[in-house]
CSV table of C-alpha atoms and ligand atoms in Angstrom, one decimal:
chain,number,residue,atom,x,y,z
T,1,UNK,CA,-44.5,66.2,7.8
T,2,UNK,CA,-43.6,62.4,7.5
T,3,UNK,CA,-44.5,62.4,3.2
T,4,UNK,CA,-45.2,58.6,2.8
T,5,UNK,CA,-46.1,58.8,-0.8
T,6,UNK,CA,-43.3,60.3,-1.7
T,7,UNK,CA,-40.9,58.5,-0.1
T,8,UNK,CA,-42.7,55.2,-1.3
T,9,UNK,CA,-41.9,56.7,-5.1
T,10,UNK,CA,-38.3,56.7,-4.2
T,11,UNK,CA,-38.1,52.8,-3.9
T,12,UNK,CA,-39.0,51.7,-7.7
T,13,UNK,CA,-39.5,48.0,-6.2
T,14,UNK,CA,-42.3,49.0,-4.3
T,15,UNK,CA,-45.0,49.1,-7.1
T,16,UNK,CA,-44.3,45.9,-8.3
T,17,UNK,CA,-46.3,43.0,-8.0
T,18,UNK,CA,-45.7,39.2,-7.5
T,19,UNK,CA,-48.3,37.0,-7.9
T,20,UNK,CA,-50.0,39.1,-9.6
T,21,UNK,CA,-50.4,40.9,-6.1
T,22,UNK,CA,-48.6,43.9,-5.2
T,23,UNK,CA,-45.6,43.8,-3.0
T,24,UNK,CA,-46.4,43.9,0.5
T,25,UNK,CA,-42.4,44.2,1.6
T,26,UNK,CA,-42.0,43.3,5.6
T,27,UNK,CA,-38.3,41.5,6.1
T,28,UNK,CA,-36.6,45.0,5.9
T,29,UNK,CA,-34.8,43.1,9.1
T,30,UNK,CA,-33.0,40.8,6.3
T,31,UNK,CA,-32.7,44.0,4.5
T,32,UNK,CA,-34.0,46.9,2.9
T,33,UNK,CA,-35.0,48.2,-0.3
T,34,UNK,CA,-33.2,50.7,-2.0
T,35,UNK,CA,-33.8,54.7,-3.1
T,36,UNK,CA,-33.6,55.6,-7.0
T,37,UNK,CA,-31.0,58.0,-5.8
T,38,UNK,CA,-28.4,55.0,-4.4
T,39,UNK,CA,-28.7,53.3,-6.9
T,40,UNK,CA,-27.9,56.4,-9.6
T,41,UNK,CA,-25.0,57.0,-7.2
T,42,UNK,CA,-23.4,53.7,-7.6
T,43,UNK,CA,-24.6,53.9,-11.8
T,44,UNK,CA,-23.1,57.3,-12.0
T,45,UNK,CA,-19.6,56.5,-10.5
T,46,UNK,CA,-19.1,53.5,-12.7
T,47,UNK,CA,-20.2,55.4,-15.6
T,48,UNK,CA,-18.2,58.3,-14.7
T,49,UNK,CA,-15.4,58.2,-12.4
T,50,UNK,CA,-14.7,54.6,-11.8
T,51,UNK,CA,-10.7,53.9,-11.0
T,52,UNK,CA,-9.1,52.5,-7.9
T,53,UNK,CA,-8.7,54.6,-5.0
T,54,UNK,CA,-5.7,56.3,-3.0
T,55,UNK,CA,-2.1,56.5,-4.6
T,56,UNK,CA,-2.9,57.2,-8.1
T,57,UNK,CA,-1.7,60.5,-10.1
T,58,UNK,CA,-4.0,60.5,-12.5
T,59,UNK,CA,-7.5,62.3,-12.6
T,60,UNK,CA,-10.3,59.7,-12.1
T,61,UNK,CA,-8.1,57.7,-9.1
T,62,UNK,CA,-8.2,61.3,-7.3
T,63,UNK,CA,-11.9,61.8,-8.0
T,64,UNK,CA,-13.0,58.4,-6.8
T,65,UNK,CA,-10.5,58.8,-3.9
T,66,UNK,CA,-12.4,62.1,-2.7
T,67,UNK,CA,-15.8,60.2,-3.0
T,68,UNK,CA,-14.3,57.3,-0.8
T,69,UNK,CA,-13.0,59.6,1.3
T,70,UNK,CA,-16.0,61.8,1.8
T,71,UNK,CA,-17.8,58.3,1.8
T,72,UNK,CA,-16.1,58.2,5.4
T,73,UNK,CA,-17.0,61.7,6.5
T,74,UNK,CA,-20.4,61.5,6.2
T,75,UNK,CA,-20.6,58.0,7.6
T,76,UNK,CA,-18.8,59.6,10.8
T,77,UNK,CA,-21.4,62.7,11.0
T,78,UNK,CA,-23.6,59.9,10.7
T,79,UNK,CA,-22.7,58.3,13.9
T,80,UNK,CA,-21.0,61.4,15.2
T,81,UNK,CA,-17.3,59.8,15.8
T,82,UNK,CA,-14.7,62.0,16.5
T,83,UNK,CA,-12.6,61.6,13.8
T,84,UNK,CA,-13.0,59.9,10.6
T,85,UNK,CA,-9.4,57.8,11.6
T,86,UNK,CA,-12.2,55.7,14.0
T,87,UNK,CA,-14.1,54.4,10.4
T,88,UNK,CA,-13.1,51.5,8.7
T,89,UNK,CA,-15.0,50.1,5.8
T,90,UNK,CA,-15.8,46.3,6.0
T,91,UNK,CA,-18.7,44.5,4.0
T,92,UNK,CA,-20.4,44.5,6.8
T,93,UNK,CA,-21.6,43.4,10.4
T,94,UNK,CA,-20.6,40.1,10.2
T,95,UNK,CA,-16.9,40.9,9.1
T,96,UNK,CA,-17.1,44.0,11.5
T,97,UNK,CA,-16.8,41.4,14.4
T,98,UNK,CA,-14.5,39.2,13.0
T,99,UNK,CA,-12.3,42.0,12.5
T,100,UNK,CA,-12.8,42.6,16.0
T,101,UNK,CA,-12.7,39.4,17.4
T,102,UNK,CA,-10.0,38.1,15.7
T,103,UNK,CA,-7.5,41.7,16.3
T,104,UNK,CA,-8.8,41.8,19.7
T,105,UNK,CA,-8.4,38.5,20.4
T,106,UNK,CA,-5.1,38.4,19.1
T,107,UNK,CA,-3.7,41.6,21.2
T,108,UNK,CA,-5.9,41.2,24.2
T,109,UNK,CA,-6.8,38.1,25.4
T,110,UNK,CA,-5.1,35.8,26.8
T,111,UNK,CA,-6.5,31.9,28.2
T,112,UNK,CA,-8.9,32.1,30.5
T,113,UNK,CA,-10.2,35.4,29.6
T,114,UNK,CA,-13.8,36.3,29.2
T,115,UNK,CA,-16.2,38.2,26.5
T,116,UNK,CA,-19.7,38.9,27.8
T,117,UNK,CA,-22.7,38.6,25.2
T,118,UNK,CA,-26.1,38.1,25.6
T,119,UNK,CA,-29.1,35.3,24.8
T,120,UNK,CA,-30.7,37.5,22.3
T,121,UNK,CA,-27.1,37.6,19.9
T,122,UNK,CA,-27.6,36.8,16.1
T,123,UNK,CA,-25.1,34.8,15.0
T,124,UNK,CA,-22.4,36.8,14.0
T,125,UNK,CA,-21.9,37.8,17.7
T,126,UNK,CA,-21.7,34.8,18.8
T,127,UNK,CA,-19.4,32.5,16.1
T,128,UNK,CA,-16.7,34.9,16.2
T,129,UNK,CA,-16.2,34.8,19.9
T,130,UNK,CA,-16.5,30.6,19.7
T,131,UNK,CA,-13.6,30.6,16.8
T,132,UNK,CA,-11.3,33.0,19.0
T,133,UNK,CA,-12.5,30.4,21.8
T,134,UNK,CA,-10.9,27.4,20.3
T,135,UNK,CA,-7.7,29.4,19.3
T,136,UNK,CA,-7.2,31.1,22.8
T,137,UNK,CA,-9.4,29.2,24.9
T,138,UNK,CA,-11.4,31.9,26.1
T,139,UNK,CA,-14.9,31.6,27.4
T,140,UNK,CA,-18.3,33.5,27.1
T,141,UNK,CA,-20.6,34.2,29.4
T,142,UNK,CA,-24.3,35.2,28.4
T,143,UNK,CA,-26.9,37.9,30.1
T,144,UNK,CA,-29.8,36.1,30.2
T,145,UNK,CA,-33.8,37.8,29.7
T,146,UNK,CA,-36.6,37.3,31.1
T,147,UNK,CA,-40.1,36.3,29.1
T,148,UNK,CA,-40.7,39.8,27.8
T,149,UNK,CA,-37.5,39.8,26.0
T,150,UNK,CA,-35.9,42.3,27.9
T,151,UNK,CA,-32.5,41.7,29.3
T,152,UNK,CA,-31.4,41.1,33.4
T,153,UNK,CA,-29.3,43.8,34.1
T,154,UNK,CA,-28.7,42.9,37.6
T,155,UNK,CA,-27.8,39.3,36.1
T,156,UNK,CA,-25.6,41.2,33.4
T,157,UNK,CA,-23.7,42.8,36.3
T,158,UNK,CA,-23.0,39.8,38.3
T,159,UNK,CA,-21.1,38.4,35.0
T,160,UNK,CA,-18.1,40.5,35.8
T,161,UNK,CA,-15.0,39.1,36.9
T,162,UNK,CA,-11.5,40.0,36.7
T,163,UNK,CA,-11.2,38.1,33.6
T,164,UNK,CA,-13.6,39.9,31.6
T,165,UNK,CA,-12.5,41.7,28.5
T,166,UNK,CA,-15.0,42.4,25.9
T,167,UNK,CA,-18.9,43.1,26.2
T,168,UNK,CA,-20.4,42.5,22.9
T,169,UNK,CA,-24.2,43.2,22.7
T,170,UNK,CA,-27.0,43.8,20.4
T,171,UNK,CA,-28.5,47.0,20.4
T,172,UNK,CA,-31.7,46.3,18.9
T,173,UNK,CA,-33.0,42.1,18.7
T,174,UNK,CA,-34.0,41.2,14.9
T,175,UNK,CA,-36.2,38.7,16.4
T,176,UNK,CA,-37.4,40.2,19.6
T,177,UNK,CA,-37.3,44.2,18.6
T,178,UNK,CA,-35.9,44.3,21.9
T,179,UNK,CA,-34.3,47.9,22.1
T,180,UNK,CA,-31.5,47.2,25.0
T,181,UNK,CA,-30.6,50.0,27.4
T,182,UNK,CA,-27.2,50.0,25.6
T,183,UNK,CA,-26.2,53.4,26.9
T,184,UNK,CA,-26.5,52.0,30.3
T,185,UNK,CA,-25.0,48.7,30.4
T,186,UNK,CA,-22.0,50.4,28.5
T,187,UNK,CA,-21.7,52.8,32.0
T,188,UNK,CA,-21.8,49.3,33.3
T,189,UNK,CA,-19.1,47.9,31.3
T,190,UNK,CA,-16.8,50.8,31.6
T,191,UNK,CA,-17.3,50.9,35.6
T,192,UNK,CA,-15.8,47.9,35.5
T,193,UNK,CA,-12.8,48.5,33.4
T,194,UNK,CA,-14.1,46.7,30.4
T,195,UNK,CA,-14.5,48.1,26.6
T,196,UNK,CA,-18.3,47.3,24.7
T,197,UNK,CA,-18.9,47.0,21.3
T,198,UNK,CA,-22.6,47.3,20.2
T,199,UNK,CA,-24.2,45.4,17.4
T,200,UNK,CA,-26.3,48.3,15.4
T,201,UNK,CA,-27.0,46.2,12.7
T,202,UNK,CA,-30.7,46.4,13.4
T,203,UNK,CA,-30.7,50.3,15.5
T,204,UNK,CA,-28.6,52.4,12.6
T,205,UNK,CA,-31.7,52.2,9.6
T,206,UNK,CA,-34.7,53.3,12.5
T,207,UNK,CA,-33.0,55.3,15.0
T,208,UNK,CA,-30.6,58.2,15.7
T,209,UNK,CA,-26.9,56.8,16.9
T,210,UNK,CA,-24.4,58.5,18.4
T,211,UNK,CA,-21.7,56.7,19.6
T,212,UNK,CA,-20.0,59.7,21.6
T,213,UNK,CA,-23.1,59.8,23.7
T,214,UNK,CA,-23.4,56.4,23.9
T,215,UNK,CA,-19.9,56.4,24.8
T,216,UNK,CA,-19.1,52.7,23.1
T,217,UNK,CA,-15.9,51.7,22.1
T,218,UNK,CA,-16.9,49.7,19.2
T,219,UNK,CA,-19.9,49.9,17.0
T,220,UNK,CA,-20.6,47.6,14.0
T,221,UNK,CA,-23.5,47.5,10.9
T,222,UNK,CA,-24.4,46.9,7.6
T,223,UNK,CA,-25.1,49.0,4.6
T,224,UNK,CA,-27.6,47.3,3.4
T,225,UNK,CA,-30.0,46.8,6.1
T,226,UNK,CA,-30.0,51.2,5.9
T,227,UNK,CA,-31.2,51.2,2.5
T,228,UNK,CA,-27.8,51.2,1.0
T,229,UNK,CA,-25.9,48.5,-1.1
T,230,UNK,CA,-24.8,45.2,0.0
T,231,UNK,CA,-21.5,44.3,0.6
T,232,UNK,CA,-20.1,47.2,2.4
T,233,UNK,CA,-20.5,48.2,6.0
T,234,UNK,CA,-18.6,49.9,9.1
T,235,UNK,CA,-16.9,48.9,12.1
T,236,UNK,CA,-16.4,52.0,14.3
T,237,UNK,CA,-13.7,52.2,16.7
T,238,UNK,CA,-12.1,54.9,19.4
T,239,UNK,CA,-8.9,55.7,18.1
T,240,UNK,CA,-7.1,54.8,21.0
T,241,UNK,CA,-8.6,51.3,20.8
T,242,UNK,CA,-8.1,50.6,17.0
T,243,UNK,CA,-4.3,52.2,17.4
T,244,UNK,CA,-3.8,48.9,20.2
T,245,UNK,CA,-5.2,46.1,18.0
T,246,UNK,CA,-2.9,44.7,15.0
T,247,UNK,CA,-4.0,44.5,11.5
T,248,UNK,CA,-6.7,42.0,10.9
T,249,UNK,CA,-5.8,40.8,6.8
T,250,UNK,CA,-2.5,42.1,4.9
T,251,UNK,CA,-1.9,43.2,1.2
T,252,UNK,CA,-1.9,46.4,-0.3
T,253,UNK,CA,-3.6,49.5,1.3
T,254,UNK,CA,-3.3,48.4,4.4
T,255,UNK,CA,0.6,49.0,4.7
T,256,UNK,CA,3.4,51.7,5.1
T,257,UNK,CA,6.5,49.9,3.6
T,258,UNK,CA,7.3,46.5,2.8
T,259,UNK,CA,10.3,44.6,2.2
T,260,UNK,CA,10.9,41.2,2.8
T,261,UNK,CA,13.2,42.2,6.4
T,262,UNK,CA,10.6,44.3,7.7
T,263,UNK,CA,6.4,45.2,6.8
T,264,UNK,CA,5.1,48.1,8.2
T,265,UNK,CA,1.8,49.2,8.5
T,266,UNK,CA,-0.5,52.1,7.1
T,267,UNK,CA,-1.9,55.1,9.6
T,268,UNK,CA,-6.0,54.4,10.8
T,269,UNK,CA,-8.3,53.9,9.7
T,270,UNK,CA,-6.2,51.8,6.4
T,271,UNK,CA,-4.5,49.9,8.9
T,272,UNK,CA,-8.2,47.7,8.7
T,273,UNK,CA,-8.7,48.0,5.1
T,274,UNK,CA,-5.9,45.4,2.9
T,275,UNK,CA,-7.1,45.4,-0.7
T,276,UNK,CA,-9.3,47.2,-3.4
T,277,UNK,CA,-12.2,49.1,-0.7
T,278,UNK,CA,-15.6,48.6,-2.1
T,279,UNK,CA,-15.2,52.2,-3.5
T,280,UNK,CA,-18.1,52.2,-5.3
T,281,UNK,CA,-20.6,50.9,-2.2
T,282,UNK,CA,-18.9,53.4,0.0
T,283,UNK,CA,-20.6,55.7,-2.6
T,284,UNK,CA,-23.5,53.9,-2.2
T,285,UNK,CA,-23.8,54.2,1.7
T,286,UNK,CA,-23.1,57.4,2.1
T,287,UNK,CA,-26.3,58.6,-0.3
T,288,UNK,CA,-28.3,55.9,1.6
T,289,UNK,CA,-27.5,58.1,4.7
T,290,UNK,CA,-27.8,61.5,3.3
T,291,UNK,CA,-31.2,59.6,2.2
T,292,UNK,CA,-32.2,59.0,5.9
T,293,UNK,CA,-31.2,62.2,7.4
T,294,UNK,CA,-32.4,64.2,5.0
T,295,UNK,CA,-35.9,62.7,6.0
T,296,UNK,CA,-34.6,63.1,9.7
T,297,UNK,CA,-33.7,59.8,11.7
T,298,UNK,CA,-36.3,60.9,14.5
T,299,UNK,CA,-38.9,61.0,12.4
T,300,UNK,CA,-38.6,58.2,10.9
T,301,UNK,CA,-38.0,56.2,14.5
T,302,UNK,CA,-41.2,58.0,15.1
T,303,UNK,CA,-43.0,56.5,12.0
T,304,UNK,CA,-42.1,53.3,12.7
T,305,UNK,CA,-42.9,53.6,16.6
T,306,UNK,CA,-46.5,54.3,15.3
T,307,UNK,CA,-46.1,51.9,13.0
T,308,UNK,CA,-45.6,48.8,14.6
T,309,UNK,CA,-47.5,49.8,17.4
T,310,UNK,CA,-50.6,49.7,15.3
T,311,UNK,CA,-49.2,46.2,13.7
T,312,UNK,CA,-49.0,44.7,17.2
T,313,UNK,CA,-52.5,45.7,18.7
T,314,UNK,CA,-53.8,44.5,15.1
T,315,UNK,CA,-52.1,41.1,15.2
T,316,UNK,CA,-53.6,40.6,18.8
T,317,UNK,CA,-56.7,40.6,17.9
T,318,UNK,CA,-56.3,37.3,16.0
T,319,UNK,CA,-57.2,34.6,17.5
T,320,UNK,CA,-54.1,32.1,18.5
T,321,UNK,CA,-51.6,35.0,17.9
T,322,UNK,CA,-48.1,35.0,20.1
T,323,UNK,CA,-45.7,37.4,19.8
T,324,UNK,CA,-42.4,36.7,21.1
T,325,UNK,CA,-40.9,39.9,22.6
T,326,UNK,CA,-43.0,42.6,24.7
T,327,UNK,CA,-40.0,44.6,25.3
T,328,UNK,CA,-41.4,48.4,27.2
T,329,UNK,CA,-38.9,49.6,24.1
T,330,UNK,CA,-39.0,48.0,21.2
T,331,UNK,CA,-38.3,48.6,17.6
T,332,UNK,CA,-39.8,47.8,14.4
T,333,UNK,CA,-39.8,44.2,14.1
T,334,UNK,CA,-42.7,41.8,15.5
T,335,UNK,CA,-42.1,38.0,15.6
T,336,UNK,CA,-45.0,35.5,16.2
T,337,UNK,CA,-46.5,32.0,16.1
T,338,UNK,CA,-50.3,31.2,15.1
T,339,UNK,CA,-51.7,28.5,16.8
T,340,UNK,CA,-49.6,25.5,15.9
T,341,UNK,CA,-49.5,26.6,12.5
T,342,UNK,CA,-46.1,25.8,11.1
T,343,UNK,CA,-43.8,29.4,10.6
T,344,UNK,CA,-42.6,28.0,7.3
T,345,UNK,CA,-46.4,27.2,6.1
T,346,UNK,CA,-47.4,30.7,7.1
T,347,UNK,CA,-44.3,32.2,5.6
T,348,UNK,CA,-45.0,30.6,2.2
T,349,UNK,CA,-48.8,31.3,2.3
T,350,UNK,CA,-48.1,34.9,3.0
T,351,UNK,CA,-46.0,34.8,0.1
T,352,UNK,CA,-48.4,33.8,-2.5
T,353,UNK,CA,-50.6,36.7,-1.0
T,354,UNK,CA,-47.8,39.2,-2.4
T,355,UNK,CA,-46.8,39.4,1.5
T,356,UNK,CA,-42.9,39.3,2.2
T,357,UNK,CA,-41.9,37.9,5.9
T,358,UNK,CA,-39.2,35.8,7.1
T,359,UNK,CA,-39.6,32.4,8.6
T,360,UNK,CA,-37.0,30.3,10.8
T,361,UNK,CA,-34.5,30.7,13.4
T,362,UNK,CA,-33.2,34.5,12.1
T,363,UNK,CA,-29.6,33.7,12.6
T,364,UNK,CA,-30.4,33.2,16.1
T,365,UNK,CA,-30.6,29.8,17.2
T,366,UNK,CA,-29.8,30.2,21.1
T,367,UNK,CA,-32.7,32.6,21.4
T,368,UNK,CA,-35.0,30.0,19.7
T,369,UNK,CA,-33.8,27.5,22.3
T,370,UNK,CA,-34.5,30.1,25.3
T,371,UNK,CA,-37.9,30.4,24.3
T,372,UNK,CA,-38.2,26.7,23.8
T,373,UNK,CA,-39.3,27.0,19.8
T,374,UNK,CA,-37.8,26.2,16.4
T,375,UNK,CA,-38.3,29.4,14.5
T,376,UNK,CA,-41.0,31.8,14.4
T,377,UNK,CA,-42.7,34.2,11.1
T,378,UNK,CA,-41.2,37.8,11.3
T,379,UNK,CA,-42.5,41.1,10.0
T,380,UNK,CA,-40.4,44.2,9.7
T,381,UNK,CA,-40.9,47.3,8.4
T,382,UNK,CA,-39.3,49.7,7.3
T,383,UNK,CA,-39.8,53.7,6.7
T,384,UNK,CA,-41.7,52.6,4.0
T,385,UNK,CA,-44.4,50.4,4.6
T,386,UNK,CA,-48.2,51.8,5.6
T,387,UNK,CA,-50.7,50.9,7.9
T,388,UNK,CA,-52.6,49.6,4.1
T,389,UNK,CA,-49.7,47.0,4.4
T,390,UNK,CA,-50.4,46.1,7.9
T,391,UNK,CA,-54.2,45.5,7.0
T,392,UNK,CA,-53.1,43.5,4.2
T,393,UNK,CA,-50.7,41.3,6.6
T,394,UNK,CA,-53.4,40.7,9.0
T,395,UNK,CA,-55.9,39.9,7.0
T,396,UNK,CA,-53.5,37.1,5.0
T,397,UNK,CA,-52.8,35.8,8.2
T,398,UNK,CA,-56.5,35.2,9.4
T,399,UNK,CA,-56.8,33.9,5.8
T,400,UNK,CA,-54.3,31.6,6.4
T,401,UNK,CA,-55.3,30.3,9.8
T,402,UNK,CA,-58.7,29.7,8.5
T,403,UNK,CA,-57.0,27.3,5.6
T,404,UNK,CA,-55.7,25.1,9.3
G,501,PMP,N1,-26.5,41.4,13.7
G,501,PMP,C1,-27.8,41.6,13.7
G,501,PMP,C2,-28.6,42.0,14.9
G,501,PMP,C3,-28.5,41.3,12.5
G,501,PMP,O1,-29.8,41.5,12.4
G,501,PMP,C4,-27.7,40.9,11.3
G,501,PMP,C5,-28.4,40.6,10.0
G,501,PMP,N2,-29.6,39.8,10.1
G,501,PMP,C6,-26.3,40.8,11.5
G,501,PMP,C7,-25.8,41.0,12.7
G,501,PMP,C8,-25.5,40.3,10.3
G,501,PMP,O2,-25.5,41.3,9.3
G,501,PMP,P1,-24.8,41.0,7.9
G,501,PMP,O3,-25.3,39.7,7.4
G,501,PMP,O4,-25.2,42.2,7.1
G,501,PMP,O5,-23.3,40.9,8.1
């Protein structure tokens, strides 16, 4: 039993209106709303435990360390890593591959080298790899799609060379919903020698993960796109990769012994982690993802399927509706044009209706080039929303094209 009410009376910013119009919330790709229960987590640790982590004697640095530390533990049952040595807390995707980028880079690469990543990358896959481009002079090479949104494996394949050192790929679009065959194209990668880190910045809130299945090497996302707190996020790595790469910032935490001769460095995962950790958010996340599993991530992908199948064969029945990506999988997020209605305009007319969607290029500017447009309106939901809030979308956006 999926109990949408209930779960709805979890997220206090759900009944509120704006506008005078209750909140119709659909740009839970930007991020999400968060439970009453996070929220109390974070509250009650600042109220009641609040002192910095590791190394202190005294009783409220041990307590906050546990919570930290059992922060990590569920985050790795989470994902099911091996070990919780393979979690490092960042503030999120975006500093997840920088991290990555920049240690790998630095041990790895060498001129000349390659990183593979496809068309459909938000940004933060693809700046990273340009700035370690201009340092080491290494180049990308990008799997193309074709008009569906789905990527060319064969294509993907012939990339390979010799050179290649890095795959980085999404695993679910936030423009396209595009689900890629991750699984598969990591087989690929590893056939061929070659490590893959997946980008679950938009597949950890809506689906089950597992990187041991999935066999990656590297898997990155963001708290608060999974209902938790901002500013904190993962970077999963295998153990035996993480032990190869250097550390990525330095200061305290993330070393052994220092003295001005000779710095050495802390075990995994702290290695990754210089400075004050975001002990608090860690909190934060991990009661986000008790949140989710206790609901049960398969149910909720399930919701959502149904979901967004019901949005998409609603939104085709208005007249001058295009949706970009028609993936055979694809998750909850639907982008589209009307007519030659402006996204921007629709965006902000929606928005007076009470309806939240984003509007633009969604960090993804090469994929706006590939399907030769500027930007399109996005709606996506979360294990919140209702097939009520679909109605409501649809009919604001027939309002809206009858206003052009
Ligand atoms: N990758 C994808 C696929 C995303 O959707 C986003 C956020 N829109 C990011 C990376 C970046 O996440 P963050 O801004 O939380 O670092």
């Amino acid at each position: 039993m999926y109990n949408i009410q209930k779960i709805r009376a979890d997220f206090p910013i759900l009944s509120r209106e704006v506008y005078g119009k209750p909140l119709v919330y659909l740009d839970n790709a930007a991020t999400t709303q968060k439970p009453r229960c996070v929220v109390e987590a974070i509250t009650d640790e600042y109220y009641s435990v609040n002192a910095n982590v590791h190394r202190g004697v005294h009783f409220l640095s041990q307590q906050a360390t546990e919570l930290h530390e059992a922060s990590r533990e569920t985050v790795r049952k989470f994902i099911n890593a091996g070990s919780t040595n393979e979690i490092v807390f960042t503030r999120g995707t975006t500093e997840s591959i920088n991290l990555l980028a920049s240690t790998f880079g630095e041990a790895i690469m060498s001129p000349g080298d390659e990183v593979i990543v496809s068309v459909m990358e938000h940004h933060s896959n693809i700046v990273p790899w340009q700035l370690l481009a201009e340092r080491k002079n290494i180049k990308l090479k990008v799997i193309p799609m074709n008009d569906r949104g789905e990527l060319l494996l064969d294509e993907y394949e012939k990339l390979f060379t010799d050179r290649t050192k890095i795959v980085s790929v999404v695993h679910v679009s936030n423009v396209l919903g595009t689900v890629n065959p991750i699984k598969e194209m990591i087989a690929t990668a590893h056939a061929h020698g070659v490590p893959f880190l997946v980008d679950a910045a938009q597949s950890i809130p809506h689906m089950a993960v597992d990187v041991q299945d999935l066999d990656a090497d590297f898997l990155v996302f963001s708290g608060h796109k999974v209902y938790g707190p901002t500013g904190v996020g993962v970077l999963y790595g295998k153990e035996e990769w993480l032990n190869k790469l250097p550390p990525y910032q330095g200061g305290g935490e993330m070393i052994q012994h220092v003295s001005f001769e000779r710095t050495t460095y802390n075990e995994l995962p702290f290695k990754f982690e210089a400075g004050t950790p975001d002990y608090i958010g860690t909190t934060g996340l991990a009661k986000a993802l008790d949140y989710v599993s206790a609901i049960g991530m398969d149910k909720i992908a399930a919701y959502e399927h149904e979901l967004t199948e019901y949005a998409t064969q609603r939104l085709k029945t208005i007249p001058g509706m295009r949706i970009f990506g028609e993936a055979a999988e694809k998750g909850s997020v639907i982008s589209f044009l009307v007519d030659d209605i402006h996204h921007f305009d629709m965006g902000t007319l929606l928005d007076r209706l009470g309806i939240a969607v984003r509007t633009g290029h969604h960090c993804a500017q090469p994929l706006m080039q590939r399907l030769g447009i500027e930007g399109t309106v996005r709606a996506s939901f979360g294990l919140y929303n209702t097939r009520e809030e679909v109605d409501v979308l649809v009919a604001g956006i027939e309002r809206v094209s009858k206003m052009f």
